[in-house]
Coordinates of C-alpha atoms and ligand atoms in Angstrom, one line a residue:
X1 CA 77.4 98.9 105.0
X2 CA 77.2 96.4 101.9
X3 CA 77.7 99.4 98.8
X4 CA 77.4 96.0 96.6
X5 CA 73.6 96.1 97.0
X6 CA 73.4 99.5 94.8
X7 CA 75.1 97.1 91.8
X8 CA 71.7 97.5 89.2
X9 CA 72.9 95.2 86.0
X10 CA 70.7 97.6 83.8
X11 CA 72.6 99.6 81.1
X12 CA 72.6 100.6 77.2
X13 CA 75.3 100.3 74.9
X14 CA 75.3 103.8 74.4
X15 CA 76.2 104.3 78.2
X16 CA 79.7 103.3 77.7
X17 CA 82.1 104.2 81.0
X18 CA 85.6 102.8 80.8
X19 CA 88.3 103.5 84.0
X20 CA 91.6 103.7 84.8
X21 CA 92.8 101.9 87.8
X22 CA 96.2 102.4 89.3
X23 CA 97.6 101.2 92.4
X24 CA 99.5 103.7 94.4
X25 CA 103.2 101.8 93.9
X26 CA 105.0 104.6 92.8
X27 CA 105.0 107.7 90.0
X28 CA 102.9 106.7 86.6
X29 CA 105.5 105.8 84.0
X30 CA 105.3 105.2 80.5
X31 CA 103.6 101.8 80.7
X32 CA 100.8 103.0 82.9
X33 CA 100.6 106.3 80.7
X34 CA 99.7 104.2 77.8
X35 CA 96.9 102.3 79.7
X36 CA 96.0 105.5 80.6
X37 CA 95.5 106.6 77.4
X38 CA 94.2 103.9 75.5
X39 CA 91.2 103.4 78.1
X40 CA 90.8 107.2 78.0
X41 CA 90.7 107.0 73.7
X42 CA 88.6 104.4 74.2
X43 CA 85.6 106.3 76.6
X44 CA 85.8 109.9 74.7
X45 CA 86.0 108.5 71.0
X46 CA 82.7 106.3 72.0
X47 CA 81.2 109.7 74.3
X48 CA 81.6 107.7 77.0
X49 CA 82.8 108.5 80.4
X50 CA 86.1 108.0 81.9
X51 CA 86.5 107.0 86.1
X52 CA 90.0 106.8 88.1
X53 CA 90.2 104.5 90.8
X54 CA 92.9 104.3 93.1
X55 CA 93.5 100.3 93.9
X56 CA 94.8 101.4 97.5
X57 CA 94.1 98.0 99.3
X58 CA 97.9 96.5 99.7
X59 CA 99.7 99.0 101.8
X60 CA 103.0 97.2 101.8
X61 CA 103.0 97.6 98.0
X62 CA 102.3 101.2 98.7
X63 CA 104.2 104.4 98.3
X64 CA 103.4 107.6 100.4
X65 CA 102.1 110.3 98.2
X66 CA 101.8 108.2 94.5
X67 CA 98.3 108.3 94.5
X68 CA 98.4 112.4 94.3
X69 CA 101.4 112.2 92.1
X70 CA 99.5 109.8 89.7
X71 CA 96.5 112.1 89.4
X72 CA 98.6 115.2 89.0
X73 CA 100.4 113.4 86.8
X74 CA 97.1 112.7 84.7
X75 CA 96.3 116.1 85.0
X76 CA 99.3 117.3 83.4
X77 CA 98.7 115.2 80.3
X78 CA 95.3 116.6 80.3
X79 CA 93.4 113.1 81.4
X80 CA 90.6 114.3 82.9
X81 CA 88.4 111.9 84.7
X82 CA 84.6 112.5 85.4
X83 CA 83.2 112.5 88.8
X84 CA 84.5 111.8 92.3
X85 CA 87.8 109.4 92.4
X86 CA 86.9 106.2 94.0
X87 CA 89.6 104.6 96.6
X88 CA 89.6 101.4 97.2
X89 CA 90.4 102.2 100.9
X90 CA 86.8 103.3 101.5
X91 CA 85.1 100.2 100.8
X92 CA 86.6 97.9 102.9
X93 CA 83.1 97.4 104.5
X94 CA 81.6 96.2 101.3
X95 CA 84.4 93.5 100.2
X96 CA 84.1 92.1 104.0
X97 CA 80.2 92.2 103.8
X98 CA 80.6 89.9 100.5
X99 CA 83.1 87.9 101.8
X100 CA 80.7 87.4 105.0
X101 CA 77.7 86.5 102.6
X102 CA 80.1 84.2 100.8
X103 CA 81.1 82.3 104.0
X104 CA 77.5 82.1 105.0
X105 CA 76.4 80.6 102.0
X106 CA 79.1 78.1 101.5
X107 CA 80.3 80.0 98.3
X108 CA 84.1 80.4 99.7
X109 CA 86.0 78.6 102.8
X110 CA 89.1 79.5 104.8
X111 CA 92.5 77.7 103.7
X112 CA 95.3 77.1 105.6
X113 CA 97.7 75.6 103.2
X114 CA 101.2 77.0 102.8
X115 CA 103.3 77.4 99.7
X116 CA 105.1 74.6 99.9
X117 CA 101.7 72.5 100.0
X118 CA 100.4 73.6 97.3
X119 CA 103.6 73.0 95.3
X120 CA 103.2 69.5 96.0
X121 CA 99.5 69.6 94.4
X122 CA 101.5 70.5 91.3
X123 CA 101.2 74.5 91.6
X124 CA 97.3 74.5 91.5
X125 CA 95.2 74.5 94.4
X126 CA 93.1 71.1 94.3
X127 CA 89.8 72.7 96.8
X128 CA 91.1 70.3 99.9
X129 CA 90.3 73.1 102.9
X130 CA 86.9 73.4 100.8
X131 CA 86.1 69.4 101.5
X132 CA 86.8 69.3 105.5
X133 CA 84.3 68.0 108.3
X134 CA 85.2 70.7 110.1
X135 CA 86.2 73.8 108.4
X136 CA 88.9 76.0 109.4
X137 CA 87.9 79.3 110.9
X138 CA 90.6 81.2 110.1
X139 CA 93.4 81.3 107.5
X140 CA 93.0 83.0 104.0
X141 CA 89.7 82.8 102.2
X142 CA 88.8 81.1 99.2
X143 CA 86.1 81.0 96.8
X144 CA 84.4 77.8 95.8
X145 CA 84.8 78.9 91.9
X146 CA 82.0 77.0 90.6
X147 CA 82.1 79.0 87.9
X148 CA 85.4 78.4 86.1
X149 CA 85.9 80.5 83.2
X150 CA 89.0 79.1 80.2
X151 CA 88.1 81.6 77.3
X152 CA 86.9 84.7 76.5
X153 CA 87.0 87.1 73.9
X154 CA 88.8 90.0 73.6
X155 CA 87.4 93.2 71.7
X156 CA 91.6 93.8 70.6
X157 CA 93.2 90.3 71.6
X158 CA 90.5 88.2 70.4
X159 CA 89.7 84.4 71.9
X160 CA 91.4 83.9 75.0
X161 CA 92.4 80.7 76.2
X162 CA 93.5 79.7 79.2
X163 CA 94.8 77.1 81.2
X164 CA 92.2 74.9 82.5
X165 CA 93.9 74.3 86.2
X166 CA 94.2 77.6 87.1
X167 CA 91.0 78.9 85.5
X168 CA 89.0 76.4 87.5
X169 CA 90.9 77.0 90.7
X170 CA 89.3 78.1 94.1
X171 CA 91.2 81.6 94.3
X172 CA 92.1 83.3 96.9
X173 CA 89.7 86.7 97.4
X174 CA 91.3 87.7 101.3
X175 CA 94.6 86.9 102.3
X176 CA 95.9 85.5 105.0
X177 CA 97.2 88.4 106.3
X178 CA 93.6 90.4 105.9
X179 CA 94.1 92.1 102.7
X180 CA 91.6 92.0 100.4
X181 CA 92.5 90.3 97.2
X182 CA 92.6 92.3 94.1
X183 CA 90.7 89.7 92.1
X184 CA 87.4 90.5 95.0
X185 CA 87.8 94.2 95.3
X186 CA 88.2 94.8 91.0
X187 CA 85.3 92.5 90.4
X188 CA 83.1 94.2 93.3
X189 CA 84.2 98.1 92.0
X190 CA 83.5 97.6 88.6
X191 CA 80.4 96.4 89.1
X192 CA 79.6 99.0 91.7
X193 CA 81.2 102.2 89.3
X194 CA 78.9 100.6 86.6
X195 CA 81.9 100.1 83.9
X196 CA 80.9 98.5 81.0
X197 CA 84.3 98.3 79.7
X198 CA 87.8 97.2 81.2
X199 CA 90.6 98.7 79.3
X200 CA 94.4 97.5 80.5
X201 CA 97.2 96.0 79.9
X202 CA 97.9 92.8 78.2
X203 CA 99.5 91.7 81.9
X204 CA 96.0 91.3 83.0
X205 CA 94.5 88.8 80.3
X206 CA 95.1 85.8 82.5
X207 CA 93.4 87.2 86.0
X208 CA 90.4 88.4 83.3
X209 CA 89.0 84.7 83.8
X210 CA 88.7 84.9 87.2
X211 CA 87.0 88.1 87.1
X212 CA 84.8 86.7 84.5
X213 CA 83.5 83.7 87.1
X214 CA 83.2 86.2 90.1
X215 CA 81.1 88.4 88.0
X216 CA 79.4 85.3 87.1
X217 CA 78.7 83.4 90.9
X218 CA 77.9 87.6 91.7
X219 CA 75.3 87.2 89.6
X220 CA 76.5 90.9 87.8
X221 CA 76.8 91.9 84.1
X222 CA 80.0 91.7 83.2
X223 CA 82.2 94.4 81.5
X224 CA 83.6 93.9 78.0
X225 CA 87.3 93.4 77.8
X226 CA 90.3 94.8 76.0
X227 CA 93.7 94.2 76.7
X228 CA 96.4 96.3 75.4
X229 CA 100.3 95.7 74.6
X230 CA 102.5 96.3 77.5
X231 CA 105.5 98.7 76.9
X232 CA 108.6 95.9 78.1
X233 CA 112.0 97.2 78.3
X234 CA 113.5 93.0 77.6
X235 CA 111.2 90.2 76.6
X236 CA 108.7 89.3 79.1
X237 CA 109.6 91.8 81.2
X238 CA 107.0 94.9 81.8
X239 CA 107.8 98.3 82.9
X240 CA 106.7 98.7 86.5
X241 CA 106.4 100.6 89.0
X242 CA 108.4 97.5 90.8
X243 CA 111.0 97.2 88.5
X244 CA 111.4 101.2 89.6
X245 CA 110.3 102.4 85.9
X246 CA 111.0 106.1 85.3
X247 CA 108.8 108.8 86.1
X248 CA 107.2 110.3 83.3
X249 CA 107.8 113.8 82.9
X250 CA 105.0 115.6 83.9
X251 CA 106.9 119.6 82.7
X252 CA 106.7 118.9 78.7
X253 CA 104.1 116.1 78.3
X254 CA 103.7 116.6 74.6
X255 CA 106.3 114.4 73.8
X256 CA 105.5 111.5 75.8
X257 CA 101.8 112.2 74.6
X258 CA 102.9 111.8 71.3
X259 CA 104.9 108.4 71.6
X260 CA 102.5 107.2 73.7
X261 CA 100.1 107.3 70.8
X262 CA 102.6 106.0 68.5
X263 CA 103.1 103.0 70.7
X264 CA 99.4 102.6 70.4
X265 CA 99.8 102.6 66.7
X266 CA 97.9 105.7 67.0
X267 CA 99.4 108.9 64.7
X268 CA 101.1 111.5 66.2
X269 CA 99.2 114.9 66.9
X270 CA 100.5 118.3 66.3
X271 CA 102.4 119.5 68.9
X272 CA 100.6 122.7 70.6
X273 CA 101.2 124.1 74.1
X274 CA 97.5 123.0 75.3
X275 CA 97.8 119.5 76.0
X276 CA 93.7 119.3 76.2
X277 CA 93.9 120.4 72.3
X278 CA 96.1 117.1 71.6
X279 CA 94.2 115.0 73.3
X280 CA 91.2 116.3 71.7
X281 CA 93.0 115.8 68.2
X282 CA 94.1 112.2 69.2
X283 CA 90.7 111.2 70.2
X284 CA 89.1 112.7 67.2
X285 CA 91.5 110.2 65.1
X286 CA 91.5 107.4 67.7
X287 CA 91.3 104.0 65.5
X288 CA 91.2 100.8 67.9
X289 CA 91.9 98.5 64.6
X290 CA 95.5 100.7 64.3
X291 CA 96.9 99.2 68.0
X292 CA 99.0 96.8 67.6
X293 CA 97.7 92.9 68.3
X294 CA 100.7 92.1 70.6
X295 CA 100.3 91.1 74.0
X296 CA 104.0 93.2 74.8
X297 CA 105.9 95.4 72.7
X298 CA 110.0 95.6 73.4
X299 CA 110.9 99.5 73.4
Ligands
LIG301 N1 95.5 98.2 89.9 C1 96.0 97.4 88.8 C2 97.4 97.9 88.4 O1 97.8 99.0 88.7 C3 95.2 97.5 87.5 C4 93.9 96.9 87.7 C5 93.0 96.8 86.5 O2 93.1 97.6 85.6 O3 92.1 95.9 86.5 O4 98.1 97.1 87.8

């Protein structure tokens, strides 16, 4: 079943819908809270609508149960999301029929280079397993990225420049070991959900140029981008669900609401038992020209 061919690249400005998109690595903590919250600000203060999708297509990454504890967890802060949640388990069928189509049209080729290889190309992939008489038939799969993005702008960040090797690289979209890459499945779902908007963390500012050529050789209608500071707890170094971030506490979520908005520059909200009345308060007062223009802020 290829869900892709439902992708329309019709839509209004006024039909903003923004998402939230965790993978299932472990409890939400604060970092993913305040992504959480700025994409959510971002949808209601515009009327827009707000999806959750669960990025459940690295099992080894995963943990048992975090996908129910992150959506009870956005439940408890009052993050309500509008329709059905999509996983990214259930569309398997459509990132292999693209990948199929890809194959079959010469658009992306299977690589069998290791590591160590590609180290010796200087760290960038240099497209040999694309140029071969015969072409492997197995091994991970690359795109031919014809495409290659090096700047965009962001709606908070501004012009974003990249580095020319690995914005023109032929990326990987499935792995060797049959997982779908996240570049593939991201570019396919937001297309599919229809989001005109990608609100994240600043630790996603350099993949953006990929997404902006797949969205491109797709032939879809890209989503604007805004990238966020990341909460770090040293310099250059993120909290993560990795890294084994605390939980946040999901019993009194009026104070993390609160410093979650101050982290996004945001002003605090009075404090009041219903965290739905906050939240409505916050996105009443919600002011993307207050948040910070840091790609990571140091708690
Ligand atoms: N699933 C990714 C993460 O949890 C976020 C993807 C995105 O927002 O594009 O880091």
């Amino acid at each position: 079943m290829n869900q892709d061919s439902t992708v329309t690249p019709t839509r209004t400005q006024s039909d903003y819908i923004g998402r939230f998109a965790p993978s299932p690595s472990g409890p939400l903590h604060f970092g993913s809270l305040v992504a959480a919250l700025g994409s959510y600000l971002r949808a209601r203060s515009l009327g827009g609508k707000w999806l959750v999708r669960i990025e459940d297509i690295d099992p080894p990454r995963e943990v048992t149960g975090a996908a129910d504890m992150i959506l009870q967890t956005l439940s408890a802060y009052g993050l309500n999301w509008d329709g059905d949640i999509l996983y990214q388990s259930q569309r398997l069928d459509a990132y292999q029929a693209k990948i199929d189509k890809l194959l079959s049209q010469d658009q992306a080729y299977y690589c069998q280079c290791t590591r160590k290889q590609i180290q010796a190309m200087g760290g960038s992939y240099d497209g040999r397993c694309g140029r071969l008489d015969s072409p492997h038939t197995h091994g991970a799969i690359r795109i031919r990225n014809t495409a290659g993005v090096e700047r965009f702008q962001d709606l908070h960040m501004g012009d974003v420049c990249l580095d020319t090797d690995f914005a023109t690289e032929d990326f990987i979209i499935k792995r060797s070991d049959g997982l779908y890459a996240y570049q593939l499945a991201v570019v396919m779902d937001d297309a599919f959900q229809g989001i005109t908007e990608v609100v994240r963390g600043c630790d996603l500012l350099t993949p953006t140029c990929r997404q902006i050529s797949l969205n491109q050789q797709f032939s879809y209608q890209s989503p604007l981008w805004l990238h966020l500071p990341l909460v770090c707890d040293a310099p250059g170094m993120k909290l993560s669900k990795q890294n084994h971030a605390q939980a946040i506490d999901t019993d009194k979520p009026q104070t993390s609401l609160n410093a979650a908005l101050t982290f996004l520059g945001q002003q605090a909200v009075t404090p009041q038992s219903d965290i739905r009345e906050m939240l409505a308060e916050a996105v009443a007062q919600f002011d993307l020209s207050a948040i910070p223009k840091q790609a990571e802020i140091v708690l």
